[in-house]
Coordinates of C-alpha atoms and ligand atoms in Angstrom, one line a residue:
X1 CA 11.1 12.6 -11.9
X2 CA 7.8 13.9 -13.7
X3 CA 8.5 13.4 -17.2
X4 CA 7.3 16.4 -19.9
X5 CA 4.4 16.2 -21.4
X6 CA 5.5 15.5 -25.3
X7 CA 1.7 16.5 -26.5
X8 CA 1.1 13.7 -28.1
X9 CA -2.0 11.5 -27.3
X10 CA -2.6 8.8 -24.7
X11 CA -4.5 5.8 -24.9
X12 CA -5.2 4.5 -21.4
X13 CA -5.8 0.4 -21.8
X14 CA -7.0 -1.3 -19.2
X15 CA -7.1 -5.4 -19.1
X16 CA -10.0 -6.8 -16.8
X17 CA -11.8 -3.7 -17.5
X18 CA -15.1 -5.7 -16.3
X19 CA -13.8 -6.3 -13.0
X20 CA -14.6 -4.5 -9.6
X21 CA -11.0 -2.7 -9.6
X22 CA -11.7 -0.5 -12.5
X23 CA -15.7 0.7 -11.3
X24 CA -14.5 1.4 -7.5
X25 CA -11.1 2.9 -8.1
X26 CA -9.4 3.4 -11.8
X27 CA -12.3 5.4 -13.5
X28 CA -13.6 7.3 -10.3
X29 CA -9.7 8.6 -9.7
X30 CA -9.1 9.3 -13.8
X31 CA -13.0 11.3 -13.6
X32 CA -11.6 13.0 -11.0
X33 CA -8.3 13.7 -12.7
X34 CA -10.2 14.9 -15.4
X35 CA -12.9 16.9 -13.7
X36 CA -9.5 18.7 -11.8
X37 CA -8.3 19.3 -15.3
X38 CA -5.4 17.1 -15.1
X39 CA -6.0 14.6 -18.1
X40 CA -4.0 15.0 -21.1
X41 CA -5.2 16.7 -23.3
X42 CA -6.4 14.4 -25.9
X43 CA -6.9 10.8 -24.5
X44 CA -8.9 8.0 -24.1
X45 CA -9.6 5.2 -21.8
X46 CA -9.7 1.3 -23.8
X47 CA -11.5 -1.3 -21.5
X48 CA -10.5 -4.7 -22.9
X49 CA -12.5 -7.8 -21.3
X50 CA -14.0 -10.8 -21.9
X51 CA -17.4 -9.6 -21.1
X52 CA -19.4 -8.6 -23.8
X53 CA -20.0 -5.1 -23.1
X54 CA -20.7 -2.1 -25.8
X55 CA -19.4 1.4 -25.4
X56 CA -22.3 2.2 -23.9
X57 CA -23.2 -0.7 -21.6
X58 CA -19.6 -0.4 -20.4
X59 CA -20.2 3.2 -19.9
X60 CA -23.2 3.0 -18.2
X61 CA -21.5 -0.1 -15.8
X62 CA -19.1 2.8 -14.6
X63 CA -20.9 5.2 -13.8
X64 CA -23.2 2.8 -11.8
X65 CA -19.5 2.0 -10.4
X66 CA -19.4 5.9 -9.6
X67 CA -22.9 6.2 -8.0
X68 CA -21.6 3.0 -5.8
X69 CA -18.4 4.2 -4.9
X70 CA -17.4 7.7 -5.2
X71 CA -18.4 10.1 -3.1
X72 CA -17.4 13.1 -6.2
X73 CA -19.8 15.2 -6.7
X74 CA -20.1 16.2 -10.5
X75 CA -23.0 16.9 -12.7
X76 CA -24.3 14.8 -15.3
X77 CA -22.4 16.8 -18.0
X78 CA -18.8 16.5 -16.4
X79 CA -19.6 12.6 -16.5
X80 CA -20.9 12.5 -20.1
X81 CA -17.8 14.7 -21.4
X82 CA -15.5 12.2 -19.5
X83 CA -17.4 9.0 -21.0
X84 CA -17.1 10.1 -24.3
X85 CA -13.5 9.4 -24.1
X86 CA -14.4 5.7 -22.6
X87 CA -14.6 2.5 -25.4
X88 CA -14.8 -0.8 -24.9
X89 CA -12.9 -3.8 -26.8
X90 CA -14.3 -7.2 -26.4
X91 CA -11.6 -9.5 -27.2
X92 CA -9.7 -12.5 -25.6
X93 CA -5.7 -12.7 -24.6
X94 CA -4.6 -14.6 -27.7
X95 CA -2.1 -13.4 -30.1
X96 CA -4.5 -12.3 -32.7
X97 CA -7.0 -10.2 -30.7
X98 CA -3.6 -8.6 -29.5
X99 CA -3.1 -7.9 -33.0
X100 CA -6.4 -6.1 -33.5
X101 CA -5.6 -4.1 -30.1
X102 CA -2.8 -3.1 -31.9
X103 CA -4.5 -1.6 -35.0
X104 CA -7.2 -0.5 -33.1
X105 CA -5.0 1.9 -31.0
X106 CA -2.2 2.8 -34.1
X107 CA -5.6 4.0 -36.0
X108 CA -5.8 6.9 -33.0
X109 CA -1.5 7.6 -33.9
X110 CA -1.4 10.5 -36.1
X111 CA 1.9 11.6 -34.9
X112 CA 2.6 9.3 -32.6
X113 CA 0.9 8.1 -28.8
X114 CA 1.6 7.4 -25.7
X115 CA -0.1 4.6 -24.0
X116 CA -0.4 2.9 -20.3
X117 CA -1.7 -0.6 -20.6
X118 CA -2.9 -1.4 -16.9
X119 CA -3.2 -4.8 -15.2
X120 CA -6.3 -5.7 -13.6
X121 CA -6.7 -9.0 -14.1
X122 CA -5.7 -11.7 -12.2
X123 CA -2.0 -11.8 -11.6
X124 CA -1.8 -15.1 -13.2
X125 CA -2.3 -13.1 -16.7
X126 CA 0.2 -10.8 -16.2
X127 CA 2.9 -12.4 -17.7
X128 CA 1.1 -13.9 -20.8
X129 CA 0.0 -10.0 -21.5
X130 CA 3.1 -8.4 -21.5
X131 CA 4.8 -11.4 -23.7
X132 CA 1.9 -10.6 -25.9
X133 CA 2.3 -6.9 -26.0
X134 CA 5.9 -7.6 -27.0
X135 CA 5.1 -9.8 -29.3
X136 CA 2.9 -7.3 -30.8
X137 CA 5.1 -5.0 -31.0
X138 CA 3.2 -2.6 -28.7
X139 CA 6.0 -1.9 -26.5
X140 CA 8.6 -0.2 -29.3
X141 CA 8.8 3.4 -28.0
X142 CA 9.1 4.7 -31.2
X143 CA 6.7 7.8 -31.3
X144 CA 5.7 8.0 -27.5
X145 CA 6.1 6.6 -24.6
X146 CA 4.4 2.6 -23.3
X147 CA 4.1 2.1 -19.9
X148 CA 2.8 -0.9 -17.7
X149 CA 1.3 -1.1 -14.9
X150 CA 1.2 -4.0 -12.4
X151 CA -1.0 -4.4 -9.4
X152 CA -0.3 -6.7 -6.6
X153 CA 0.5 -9.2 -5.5
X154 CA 3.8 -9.1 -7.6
X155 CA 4.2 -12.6 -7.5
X156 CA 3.8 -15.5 -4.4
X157 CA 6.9 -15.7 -3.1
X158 CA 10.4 -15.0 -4.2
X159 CA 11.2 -17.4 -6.5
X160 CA 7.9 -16.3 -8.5
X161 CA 8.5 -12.4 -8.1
X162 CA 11.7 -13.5 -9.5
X163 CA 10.4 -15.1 -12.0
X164 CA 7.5 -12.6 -13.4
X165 CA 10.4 -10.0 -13.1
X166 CA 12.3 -11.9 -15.0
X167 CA 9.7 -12.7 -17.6
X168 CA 8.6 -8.9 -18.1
X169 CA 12.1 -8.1 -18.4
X170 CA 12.3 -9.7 -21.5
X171 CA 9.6 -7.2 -23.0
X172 CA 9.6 -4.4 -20.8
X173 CA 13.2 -2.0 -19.3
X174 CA 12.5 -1.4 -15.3
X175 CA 11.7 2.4 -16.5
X176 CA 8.5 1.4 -18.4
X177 CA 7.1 -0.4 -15.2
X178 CA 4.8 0.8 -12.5
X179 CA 4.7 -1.9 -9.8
X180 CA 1.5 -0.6 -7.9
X181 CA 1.4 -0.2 -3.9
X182 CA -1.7 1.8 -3.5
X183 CA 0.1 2.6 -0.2
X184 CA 2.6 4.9 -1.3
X185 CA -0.4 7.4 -3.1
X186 CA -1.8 7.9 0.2
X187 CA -1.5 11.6 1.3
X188 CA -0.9 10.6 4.7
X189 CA 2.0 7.9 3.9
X190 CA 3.7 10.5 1.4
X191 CA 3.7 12.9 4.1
X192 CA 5.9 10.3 6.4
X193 CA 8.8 12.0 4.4
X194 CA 7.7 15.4 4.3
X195 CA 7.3 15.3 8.0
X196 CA 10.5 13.5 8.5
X197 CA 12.3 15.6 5.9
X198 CA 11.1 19.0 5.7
X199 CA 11.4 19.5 9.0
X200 CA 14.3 19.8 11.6
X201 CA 12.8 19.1 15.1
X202 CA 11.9 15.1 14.5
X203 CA 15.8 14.0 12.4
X204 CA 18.2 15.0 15.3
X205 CA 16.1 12.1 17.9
X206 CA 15.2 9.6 14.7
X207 CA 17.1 6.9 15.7
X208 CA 18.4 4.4 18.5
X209 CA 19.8 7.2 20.5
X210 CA 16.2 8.7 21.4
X211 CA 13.6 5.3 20.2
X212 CA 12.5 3.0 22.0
X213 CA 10.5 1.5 19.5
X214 CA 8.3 1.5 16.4
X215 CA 5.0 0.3 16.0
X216 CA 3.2 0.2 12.4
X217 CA -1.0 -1.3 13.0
X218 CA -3.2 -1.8 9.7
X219 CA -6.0 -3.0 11.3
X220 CA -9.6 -3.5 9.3
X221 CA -12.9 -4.1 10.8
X222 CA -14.4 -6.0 7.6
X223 CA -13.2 -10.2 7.1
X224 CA -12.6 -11.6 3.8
X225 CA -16.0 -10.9 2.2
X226 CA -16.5 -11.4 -1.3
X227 CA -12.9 -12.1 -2.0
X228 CA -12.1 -15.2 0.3
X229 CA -11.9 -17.3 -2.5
X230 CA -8.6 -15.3 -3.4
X231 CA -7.6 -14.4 0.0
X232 CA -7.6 -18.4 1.0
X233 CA -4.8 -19.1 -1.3
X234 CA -2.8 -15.4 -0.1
X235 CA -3.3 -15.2 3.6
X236 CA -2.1 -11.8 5.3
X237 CA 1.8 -12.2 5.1
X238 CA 1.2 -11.6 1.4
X239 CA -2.0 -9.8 1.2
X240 CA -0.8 -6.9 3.6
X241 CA 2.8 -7.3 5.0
X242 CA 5.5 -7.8 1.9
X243 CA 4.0 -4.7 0.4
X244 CA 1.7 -2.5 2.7
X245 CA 3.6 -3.1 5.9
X246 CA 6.9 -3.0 4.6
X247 CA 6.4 -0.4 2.7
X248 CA 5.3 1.8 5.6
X249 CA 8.6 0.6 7.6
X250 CA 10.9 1.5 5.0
X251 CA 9.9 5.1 4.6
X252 CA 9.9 5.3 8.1
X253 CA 13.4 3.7 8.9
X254 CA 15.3 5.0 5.5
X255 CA 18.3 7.3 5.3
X256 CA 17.4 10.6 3.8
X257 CA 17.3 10.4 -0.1
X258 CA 19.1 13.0 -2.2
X259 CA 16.0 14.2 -4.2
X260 CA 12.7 13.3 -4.5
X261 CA 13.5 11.7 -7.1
X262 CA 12.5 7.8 -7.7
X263 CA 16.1 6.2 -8.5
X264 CA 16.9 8.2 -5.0
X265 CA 14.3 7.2 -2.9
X266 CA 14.2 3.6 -4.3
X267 CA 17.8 3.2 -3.9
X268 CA 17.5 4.2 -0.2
X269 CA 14.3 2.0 0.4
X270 CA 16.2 -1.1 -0.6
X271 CA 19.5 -0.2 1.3
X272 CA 16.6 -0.4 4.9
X273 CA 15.0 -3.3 3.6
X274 CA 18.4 -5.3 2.5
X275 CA 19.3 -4.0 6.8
X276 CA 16.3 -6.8 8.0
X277 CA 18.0 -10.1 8.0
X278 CA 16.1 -13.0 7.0
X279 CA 14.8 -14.8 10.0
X280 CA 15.7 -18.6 11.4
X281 CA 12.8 -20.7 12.1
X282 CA 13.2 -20.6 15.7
X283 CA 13.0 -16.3 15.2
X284 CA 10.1 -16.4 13.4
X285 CA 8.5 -18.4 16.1
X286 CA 9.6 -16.2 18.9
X287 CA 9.3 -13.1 17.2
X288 CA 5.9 -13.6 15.1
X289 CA 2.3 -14.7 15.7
X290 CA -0.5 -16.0 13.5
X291 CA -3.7 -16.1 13.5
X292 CA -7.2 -17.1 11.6
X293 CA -10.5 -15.3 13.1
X294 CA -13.4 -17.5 14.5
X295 CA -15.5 -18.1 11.8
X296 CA -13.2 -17.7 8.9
X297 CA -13.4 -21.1 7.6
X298 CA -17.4 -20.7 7.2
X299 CA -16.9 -17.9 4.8
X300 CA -18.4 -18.8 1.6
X301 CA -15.0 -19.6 -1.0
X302 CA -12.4 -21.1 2.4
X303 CA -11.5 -24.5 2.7
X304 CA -13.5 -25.6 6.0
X305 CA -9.8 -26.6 7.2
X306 CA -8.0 -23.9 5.9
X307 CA -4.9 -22.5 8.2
X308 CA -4.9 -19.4 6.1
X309 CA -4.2 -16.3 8.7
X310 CA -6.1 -13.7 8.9
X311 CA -4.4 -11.7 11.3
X312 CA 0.0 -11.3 11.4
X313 CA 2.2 -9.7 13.8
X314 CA 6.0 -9.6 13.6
X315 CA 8.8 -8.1 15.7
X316 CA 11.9 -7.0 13.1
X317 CA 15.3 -5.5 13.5
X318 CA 17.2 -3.0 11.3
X319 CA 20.5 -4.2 11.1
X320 CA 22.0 -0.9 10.6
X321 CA 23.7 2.1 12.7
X322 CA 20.6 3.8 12.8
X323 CA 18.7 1.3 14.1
X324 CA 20.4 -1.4 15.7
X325 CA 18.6 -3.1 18.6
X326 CA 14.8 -1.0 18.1
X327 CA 12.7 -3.7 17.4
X328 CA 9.9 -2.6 14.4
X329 CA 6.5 -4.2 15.7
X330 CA 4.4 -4.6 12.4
X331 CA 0.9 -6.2 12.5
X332 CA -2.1 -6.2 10.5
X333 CA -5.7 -8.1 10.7
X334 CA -9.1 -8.8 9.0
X335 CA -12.5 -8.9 11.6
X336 CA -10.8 -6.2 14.0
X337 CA -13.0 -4.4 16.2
X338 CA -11.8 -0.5 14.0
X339 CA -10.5 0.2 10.4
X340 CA -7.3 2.0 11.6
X341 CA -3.5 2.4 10.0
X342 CA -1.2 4.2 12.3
X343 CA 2.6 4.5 12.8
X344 CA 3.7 5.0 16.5
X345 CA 6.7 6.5 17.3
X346 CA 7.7 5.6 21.0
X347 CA 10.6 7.4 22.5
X348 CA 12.8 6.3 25.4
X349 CA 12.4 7.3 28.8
X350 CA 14.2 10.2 30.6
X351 CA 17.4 8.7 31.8
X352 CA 17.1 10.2 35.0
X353 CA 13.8 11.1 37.0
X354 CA 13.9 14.0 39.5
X355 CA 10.2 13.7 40.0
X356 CA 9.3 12.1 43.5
X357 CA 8.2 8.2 41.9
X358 CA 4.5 8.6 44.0
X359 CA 3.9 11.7 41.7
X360 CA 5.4 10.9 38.4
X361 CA 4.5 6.9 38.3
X362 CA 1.3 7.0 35.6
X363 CA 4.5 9.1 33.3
X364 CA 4.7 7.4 29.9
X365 CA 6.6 7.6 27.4
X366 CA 6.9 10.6 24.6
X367 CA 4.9 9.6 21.3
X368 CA 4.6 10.4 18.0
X369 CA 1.9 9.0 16.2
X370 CA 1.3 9.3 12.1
X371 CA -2.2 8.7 11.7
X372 CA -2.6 7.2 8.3
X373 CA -6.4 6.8 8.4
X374 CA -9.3 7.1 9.3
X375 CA -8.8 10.1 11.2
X376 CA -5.6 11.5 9.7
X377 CA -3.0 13.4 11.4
X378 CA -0.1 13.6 13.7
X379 CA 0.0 13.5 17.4
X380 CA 2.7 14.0 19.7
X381 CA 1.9 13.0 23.3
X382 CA 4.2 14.5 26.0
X383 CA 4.2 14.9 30.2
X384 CA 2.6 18.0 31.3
X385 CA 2.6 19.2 35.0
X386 CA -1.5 18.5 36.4
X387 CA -2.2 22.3 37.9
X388 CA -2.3 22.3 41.5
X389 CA -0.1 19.6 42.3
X390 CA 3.4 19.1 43.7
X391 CA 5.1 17.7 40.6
X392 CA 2.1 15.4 39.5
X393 CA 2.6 14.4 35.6
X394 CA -0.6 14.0 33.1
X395 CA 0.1 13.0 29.5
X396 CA -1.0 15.4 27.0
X397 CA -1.6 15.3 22.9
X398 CA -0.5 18.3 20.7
X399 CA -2.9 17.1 17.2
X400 CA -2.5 17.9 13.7
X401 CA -6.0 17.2 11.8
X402 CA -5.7 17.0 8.2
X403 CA -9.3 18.0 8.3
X404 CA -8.7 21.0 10.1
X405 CA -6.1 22.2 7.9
X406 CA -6.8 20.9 4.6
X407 CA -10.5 20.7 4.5
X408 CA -12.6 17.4 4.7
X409 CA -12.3 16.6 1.0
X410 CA -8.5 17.2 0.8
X411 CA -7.8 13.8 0.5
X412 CA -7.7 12.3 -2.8
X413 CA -8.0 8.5 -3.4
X414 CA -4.5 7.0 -3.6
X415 CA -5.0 6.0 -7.4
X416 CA -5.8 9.5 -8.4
X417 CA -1.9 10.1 -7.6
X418 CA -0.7 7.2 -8.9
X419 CA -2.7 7.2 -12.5
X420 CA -1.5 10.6 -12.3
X421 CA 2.2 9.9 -11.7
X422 CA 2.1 6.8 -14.5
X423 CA 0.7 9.5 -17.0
X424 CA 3.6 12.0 -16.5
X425 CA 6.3 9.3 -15.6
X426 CA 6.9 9.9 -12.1
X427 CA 8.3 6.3 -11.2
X428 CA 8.8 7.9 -7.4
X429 CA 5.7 6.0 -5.7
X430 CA 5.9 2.7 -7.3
X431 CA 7.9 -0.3 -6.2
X432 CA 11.4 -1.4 -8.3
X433 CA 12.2 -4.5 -8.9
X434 CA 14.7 -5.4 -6.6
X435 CA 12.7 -3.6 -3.7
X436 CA 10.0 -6.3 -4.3
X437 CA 12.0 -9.1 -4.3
X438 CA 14.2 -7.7 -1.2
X439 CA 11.2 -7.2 0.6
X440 CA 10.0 -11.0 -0.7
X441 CA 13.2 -12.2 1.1
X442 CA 12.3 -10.7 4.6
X443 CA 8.3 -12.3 4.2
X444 CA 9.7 -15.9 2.5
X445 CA 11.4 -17.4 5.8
X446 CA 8.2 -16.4 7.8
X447 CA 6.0 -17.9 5.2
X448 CA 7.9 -21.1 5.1
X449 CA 8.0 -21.9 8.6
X450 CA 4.2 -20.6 9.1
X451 CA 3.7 -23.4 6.3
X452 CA 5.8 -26.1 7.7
X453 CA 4.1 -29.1 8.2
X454 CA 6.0 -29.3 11.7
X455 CA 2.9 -27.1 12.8
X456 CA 6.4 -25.2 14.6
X457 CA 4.3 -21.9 14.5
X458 CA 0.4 -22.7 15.6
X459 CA -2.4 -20.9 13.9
X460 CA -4.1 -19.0 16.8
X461 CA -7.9 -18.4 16.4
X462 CA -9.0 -15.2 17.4
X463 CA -12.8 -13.2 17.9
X464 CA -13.7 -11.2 15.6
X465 CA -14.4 -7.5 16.6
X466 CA -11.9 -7.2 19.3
X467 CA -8.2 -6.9 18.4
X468 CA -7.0 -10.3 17.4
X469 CA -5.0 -13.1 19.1
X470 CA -3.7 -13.0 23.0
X471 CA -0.6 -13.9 21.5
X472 CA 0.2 -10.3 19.6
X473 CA 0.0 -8.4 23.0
X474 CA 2.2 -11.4 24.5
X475 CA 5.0 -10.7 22.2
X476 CA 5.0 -7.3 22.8
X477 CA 4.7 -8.5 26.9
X478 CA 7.5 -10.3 26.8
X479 CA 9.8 -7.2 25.5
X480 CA 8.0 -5.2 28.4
X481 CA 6.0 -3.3 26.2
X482 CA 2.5 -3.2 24.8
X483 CA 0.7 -2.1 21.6
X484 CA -0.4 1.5 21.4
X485 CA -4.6 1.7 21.1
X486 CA -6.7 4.7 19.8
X487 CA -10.1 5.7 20.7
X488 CA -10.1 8.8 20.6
X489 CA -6.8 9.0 22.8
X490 CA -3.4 7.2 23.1
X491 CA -3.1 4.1 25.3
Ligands
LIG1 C1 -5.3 -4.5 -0.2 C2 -5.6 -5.8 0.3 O1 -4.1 -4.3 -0.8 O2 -5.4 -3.5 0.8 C3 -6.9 -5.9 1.1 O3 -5.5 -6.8 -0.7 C4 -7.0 -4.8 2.1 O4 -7.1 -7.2 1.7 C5 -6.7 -3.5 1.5 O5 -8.4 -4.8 2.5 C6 -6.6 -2.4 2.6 O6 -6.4 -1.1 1.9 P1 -7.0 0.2 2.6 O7 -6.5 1.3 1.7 O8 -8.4 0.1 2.8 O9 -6.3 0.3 4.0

């Protein structure tokens, strides 16, 4: 729940200010906060860094970042009123240039502050900061409010998201973290709930009674590119699936919440993810696929052997009442032929036909698609009657267009809501601590036997540009089903 604002100042520090995360998203969503008018009203954005940067080199390094990335438009004044509140500190992560931080932001107090230290460094630092920011003292919430925010990945596996939770715990409660998903601050993931909850027509058929299945697709067009040297050791299991994907499933599979409220809707995500049950060896390799595309290991920073997969699919159940016996079809892929994310809804067949079977044979089944991006929307896809015929059945789309109705620039980036939400304590679209490692425990088994040197679970090379290994569509064969395409229309 939004917190109130106390008044008091807010220093915004972020570590690995020099890095690519804060020029393409953290300072173009906080100018836009700030051009919108939501900034407190007194703050100040700290990057900290190795690089040797000034105030104004590191100013003049984001707005290069703006010119780059953002597509705002502003004028020159908006962006020298917002950089007067950026400063740089040039220090290292050792105790005593923690101590300096420390005086350097208590000199701003007066009353009291409030500050968000963010992570974007590598996750390997994560740990040693927040043990120094304890040490420090930086974390007392004496005369305002400290929060942390974490980026992904939150840890490699269970035992080490058990482990870093552990290890913050000891400076940090659960409140003061903000475990980012930049998932949960799209508009069009948010709205999964709104859609699902605010209205009455889609909750009566939302379960086994009425769904066939579910299909959730992140696909992206572009390979590793400048990060494979990163992406070599991660792979897509952890890159996309224990957060993105999961993520996606739980808001679509979860029981109503009581509020909007984050211990609510937390508490409900868990109880859907705690429903998957961890899968054997011999499930995960009849129920998942993996693949690397051509080409991969000749990306500049991959091992020229590397088994790293590129591309994941993965059939789950929901072991609950709800859900019981609807598999959840989940994949995700670099080097596709589009960038698309999409949730399909596919309902069941009519139990009985009364249509003659020559006329009504091309009938599929009802659909409701959530287009996350690029083109977002809904689409439901029902049988209409083709005009002129006996009883001849076309499938037809009803569309929702965020575009149409919202306007095209409607869409804010997805940190813009989340910096937003840490700055007035709205814990609602950030991941908990128990939801991370409970969704660690559903990715672990698949990882381990992917990893197995029993090679139980080949690594299937695919092109790149088309839509990944023979094997995803197989697994969906097998059920007697096939993945849903878009270009343009539902196939
Ligand atoms: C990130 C992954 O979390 O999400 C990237 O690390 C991936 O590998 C990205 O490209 C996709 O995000 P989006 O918002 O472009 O779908």
């Amino acid at each position: 729940m939004a917190g109130k604002d106390n008044g008091l100042p807010t220093s915004i520090v972020i570590f690995g200010a020099s890095g690519d995360l804060t020029q393409r998203k953290l300072i173009p969503s906080l100018f836009n906060l700030f051009c919108k008018g939501r900034m407190p009203k007194m703050f100040r954005i700290v990057g900290y860094g190795n690089t040797a940067f000034t105030d104004d080199s590191f100013r003049a390094h984001l707005k290069e970042g703006m010119e780059q990335f953002s597509d705002a438009k502003y004028t020159e004044k908006e962006w020298e009123e917002f950089a007067s509140h950026l400063v740089y500190v040039k220090h290292a992560y050792t105790r005593e240039d923690f101590e300096q931080l420390s005086r350097f932001l208590d000199e701003w107090q007066g009353e009291g502050d409030n500050r968000i230290y963010y992570m974007a460094t590598p996750p390997d630092a994560y740990p040693k900061i927040v043990d120094l920011l304890g040490e420090t003292k930086q974390l007392k919430e004496e005369k305002g409010w400290r929060r942390v925010v974490i980026e992904k990945p939150f840890g490699t596996d269970l035992a080490s998201a058990q482990n870093l939770n552990e290890q913050i715990h000891k400076a940090l409660n659960e409140r003061q973290i903000y475990r980012i998903d930049h998932y949960l601050g799209k508009e069009t993931v948010q709205n999964i709930l709104v859609s699902r909850f605010a209205n009455t027509i889609f909750e009566p058929l939302w379960s086994r009674n009425y769904i066939d299945h579910v299909e959730i697709t992140v696909a992206e067009k572009v390979g590793v590119e400048h990060r494979a040297k990163f992406y070599d050791k991660v792979g897509v299991l952890r890159d996309m699936f224990q957060n993105h994907l999961l993520q996606l499933l739980s808001l679509v599979a979860m029981e109503p919440p009581v509020s909007f409220e984050a211990t609510a809707l937390r508490n409900e995500k868990v109880k859907v993810l705690s429903a998957i049950h961890p899968m054997t060896e011999d499930e995960v390799v009849q129920s998942t696929v993996r693949g690397q595309y051509k080409g991969y290991r000749e990306e500049e920073g991959t091992d020229p052997n590397s088994t790293t997969p590129t591309y994941g699919a993965v059939r789950l159940y929901v072991d609950n009442w709800r859900w019981q016996g609807v598999p959840f079809y989940l994949r995700s892929g670099k080097a596709l032929k589009e960038k698309f994310s999409q949730v399909v809804i596919e309902f069941k067949r009519p139990p009985h036909l009364l249509f003659p079977a020559s006329e009504a044979r091309d009938m599929t089944p009802n659909m409701l698609v959530l287009y996350l991006q690029p083109d977002e929307g809904i689409h439901w896809r029902f049988e209409a009657k083709v005009p002129d015929t006996v009883a001849e059945l076309s499938s037809v789309d009803m569309e929702f267009h965020y575009e149409d109705s919202f306007g095209k620039t409607a869409l804010p980036d997805a940190y813009e809501r989340l910096l937003l939400d840490t700055m007035t304590g709205d814990a609602s679209l950030f991941t908990r601590a128990d939801e991370v490692e409970t969704a660690w425990g559903i990715i672990d088994p698949i990882i381990h036997t992917w990893e197995a040197p029993s090679g139980k679970q080949p690594l299937t090379f695919y092109e790149p540009g088309l839509w990944g290994p023979k094997e995803s569509d197989e697994l969906l064969a097998r059920d007697g089903r096939s993945w849903s395409m878009w270009d343009g229309k539902i196939h």
